[in-house]
Coordinates of C-alpha atoms in Angstrom, one line a residue:
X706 CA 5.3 0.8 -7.7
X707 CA 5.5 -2.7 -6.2
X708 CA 8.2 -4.9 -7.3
X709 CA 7.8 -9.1 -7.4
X710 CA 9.9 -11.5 -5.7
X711 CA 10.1 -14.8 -6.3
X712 CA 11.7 -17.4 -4.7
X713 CA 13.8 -20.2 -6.5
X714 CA 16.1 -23.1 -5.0
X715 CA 18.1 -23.4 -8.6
X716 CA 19.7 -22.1 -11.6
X717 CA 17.5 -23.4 -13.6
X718 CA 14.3 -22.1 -12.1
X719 CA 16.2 -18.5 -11.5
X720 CA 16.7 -18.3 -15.2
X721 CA 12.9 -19.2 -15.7
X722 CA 11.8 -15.9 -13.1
X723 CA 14.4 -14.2 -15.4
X724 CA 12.6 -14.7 -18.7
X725 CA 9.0 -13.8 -17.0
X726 CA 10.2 -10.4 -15.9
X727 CA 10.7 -10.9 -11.9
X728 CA 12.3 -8.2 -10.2
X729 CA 13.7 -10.1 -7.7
X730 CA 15.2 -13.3 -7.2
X731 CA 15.2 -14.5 -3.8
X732 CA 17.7 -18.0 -3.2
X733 CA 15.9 -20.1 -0.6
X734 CA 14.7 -24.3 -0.1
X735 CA 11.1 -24.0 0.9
X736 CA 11.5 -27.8 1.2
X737 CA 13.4 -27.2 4.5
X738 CA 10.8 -24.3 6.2
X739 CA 9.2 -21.2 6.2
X740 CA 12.4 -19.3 5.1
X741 CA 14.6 -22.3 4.0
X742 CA 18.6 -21.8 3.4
X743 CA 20.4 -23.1 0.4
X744 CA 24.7 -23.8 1.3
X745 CA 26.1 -20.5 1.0
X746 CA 28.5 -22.4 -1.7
X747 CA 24.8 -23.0 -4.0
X748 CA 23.8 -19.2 -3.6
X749 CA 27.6 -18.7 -4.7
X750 CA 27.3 -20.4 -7.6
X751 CA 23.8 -18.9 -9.0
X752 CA 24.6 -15.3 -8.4
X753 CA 27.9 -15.9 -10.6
X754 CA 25.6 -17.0 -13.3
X755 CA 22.9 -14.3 -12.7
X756 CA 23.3 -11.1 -15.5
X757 CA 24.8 -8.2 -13.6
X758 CA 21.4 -6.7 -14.1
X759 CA 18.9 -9.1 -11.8
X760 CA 18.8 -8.2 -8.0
X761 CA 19.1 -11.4 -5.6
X762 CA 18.5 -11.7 -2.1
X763 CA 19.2 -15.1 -0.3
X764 CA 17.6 -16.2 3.6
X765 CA 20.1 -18.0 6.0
X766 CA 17.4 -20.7 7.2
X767 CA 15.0 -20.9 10.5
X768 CA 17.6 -20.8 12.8
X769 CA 16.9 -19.7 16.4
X770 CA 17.4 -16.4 17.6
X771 CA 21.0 -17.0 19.1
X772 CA 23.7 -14.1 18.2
X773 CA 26.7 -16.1 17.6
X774 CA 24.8 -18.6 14.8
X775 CA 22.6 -16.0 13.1
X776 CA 25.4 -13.3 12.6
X777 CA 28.0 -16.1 11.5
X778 CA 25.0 -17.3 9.0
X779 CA 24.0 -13.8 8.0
X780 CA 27.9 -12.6 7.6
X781 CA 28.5 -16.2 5.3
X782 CA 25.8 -15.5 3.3
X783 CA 26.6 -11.9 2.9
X784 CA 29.8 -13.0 1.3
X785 CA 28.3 -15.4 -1.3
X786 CA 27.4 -11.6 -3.5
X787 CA 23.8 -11.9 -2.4
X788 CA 22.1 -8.0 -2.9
X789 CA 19.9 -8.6 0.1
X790 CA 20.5 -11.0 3.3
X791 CA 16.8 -11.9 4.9
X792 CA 17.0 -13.0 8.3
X793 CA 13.9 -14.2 10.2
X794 CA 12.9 -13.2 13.6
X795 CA 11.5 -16.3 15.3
X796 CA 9.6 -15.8 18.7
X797 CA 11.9 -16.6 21.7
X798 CA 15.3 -16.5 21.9
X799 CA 18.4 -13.5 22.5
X800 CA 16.4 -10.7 19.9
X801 CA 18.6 -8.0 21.6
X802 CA 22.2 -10.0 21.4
X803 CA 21.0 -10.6 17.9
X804 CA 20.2 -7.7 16.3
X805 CA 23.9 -6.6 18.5
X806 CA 26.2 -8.5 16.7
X807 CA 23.8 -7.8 12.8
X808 CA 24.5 -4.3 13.4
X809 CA 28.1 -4.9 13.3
X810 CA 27.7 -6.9 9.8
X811 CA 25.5 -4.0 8.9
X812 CA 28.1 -1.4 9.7
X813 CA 30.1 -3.8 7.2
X814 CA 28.0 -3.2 4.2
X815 CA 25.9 -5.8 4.4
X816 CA 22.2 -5.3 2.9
X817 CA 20.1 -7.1 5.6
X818 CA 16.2 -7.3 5.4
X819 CA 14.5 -8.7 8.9
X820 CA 11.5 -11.1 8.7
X821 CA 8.4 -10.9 10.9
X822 CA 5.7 -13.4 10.6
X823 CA 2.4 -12.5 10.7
X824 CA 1.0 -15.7 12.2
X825 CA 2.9 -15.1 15.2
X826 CA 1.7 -12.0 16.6
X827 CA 4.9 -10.2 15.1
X828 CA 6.2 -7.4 17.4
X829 CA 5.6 -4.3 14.9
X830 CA 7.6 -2.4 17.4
X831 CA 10.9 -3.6 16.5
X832 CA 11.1 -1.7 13.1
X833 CA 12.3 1.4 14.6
X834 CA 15.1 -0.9 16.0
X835 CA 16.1 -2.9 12.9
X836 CA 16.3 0.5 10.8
X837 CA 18.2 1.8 13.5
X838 CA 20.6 -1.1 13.4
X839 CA 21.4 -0.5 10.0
X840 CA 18.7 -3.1 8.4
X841 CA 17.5 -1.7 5.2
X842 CA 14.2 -3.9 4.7
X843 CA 11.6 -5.4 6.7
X844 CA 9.0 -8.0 5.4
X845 CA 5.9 -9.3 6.8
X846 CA 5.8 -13.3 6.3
X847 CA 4.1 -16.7 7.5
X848 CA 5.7 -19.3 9.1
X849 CA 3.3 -22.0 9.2
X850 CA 1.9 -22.0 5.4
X851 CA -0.6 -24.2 6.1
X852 CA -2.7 -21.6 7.9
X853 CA -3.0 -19.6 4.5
X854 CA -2.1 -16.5 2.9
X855 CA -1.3 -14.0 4.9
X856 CA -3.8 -11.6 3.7
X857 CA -6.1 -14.2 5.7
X858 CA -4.2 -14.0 8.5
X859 CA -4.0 -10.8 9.2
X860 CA -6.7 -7.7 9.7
X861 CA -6.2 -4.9 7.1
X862 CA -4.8 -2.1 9.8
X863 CA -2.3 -4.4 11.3
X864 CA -0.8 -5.2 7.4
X865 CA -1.1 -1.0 7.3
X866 CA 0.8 -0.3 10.3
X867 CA 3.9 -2.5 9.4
X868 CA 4.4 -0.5 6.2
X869 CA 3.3 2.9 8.0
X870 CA 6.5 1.7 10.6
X871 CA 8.3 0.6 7.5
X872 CA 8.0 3.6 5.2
X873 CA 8.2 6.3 8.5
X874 CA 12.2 5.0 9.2
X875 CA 13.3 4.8 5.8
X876 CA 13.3 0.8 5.2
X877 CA 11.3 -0.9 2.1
X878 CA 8.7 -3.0 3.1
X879 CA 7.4 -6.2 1.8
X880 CA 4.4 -8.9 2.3
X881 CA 4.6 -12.2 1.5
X882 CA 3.3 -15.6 3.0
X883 CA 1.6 -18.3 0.9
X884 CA 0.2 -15.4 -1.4
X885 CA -2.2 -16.5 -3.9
X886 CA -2.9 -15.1 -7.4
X887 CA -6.4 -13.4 -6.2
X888 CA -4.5 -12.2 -3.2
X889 CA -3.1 -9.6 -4.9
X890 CA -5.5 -7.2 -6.2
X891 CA -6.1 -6.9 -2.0
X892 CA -2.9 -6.1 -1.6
X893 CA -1.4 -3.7 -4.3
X894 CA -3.5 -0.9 -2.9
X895 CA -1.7 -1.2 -0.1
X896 CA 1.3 0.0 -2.4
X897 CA 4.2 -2.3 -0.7
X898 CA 7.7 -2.2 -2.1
X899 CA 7.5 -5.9 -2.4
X900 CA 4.9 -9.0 -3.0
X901 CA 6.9 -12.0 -2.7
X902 CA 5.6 -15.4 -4.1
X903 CA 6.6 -19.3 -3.8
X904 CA 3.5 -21.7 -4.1
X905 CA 1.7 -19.6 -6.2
X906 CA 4.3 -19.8 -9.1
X907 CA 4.2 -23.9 -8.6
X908 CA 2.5 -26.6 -10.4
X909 CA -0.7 -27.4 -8.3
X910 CA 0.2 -24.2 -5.8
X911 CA 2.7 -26.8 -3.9
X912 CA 5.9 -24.5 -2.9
X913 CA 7.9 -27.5 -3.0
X914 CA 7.1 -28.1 -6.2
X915 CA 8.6 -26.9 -9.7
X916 CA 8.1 -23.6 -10.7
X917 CA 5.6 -23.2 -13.8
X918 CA 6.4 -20.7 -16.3
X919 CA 2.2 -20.1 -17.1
X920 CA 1.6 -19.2 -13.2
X921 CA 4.5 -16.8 -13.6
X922 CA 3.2 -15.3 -16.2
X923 CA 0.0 -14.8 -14.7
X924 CA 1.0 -13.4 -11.7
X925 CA 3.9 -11.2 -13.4
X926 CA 0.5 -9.8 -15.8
X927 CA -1.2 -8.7 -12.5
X928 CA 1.2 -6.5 -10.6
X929 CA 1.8 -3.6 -12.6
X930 CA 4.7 -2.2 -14.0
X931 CA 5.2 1.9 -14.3
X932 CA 7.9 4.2 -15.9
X933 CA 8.7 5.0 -12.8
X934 CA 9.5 1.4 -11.8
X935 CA 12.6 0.7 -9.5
X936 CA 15.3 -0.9 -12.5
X937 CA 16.9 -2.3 -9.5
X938 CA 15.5 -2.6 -6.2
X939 CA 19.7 -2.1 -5.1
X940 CA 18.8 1.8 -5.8
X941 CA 16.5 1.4 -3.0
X942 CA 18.5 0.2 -0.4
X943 CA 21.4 2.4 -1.2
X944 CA 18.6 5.6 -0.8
X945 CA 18.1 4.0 3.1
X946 CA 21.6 4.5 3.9

């Protein structure tokens, strides 16, 4: 079964993903790049308001690959009661130190998904490590979205290695990246864990734009549901560790 994300920046378009049946909210401002943070303080605030029921996961912004900031980001955002932390890994910078001092916050409880992005030749090799530092998720991303959806982007075996990596060390694995509505009957074969979506939900396919409740539905309609559906993706991570 493949679950939906979407990606909201407010109450009030988190309670709109409720009503069309999304399986996961994900707390992000596409306004301020690829993977966007809101203030710890706003995520806060949202997940209190959130039924007990809806999974959440929140990103910490496109900071640079420097241990101290990431982890203090990551271990902030952890404590706003977020299900899922997504952290991306930007090319350059301390990867090592990094993924160090997340494996401590991991040890800690903390639910953290790592982000490659396809457009950047993303280092597939690093899936072993993340599982083995306690991550419980990967997912394959863009970071430019004006270069399109990712299932452009990238060639059909490299999009079925990552989830061959994914699914042989235990993490759940999800695509996203400016995915379009006809992007998806391409990529449920693939059976990912996750499709995430952002400009495809919005009026005119603008991520920065408001949600619209007609392009949820539509894409909702097209990915499946199954009685053997996940009721909460939370039972997935908790299997990974």
């Amino acid at each position: 079964m493949t679950a939906m994300l979407a990606s909201v920046r407010n109450l009030a378009e988190a309670r709109l993903v409720i009503q069309a049946g999304v399986d996961l909210i994900d707390l992000k401002a596409p306004e301020q790049g690829s993977l966007g943070g809101l203030p710890e303080s706003t995520v806060r605030e949202i997940v209190l308001r959130l039924p007990d029921s809806v999974t959440s996961s929140a990103t910490i912004g496109d900071l640079p690959m420097e241990p101290d900031k990431v982890a203090e980001a990551a271990s902030r955002m952890a404590a706003s009661g977020v299900d899922y932390v997504k952290i991306g890994w930007f090319p350059s910078g301390d990867w090592e130190g990094t993924l160090a001092r997340l494996s401590n916050l991991a040890e800690e409880g903390a639910r953290l998904v790592a982000v490659l992005f396809g457009d950047e030749l993303p280092v597939l090799d690093w899936i072993e490590r993340f599982r083995e530092a306690g991550f419980v998720g990967v997912l394959l991303d863009t970071r430019d979205k004006a270069r399109g959806p990712l299932a452009e982007i990238l060639p059909r075996e490299t999009i079925e290695r990552f989830l061959h990596l994914g699914r042989s060390h235990g993490l759940f694995c999800g695509l996203a990246g400016s995915l379009r509505i006809e992007d998806i009957a391409a990529l449920l074969p693939f059976e990912p864990d996750l499709l995430g979506f952002r400009g495809a939900l919005c009026r005119s396919g603008i991520r920065t734009a408001e949600l619209d409740g007609e392009a949820l539905r539509r894409v909702r309609a097209l990915i499946p549901r199954s009685p053997r559906s996940l009721p909460s993706l939370r039972r997935l991570a908790d299997t990974t560790q």
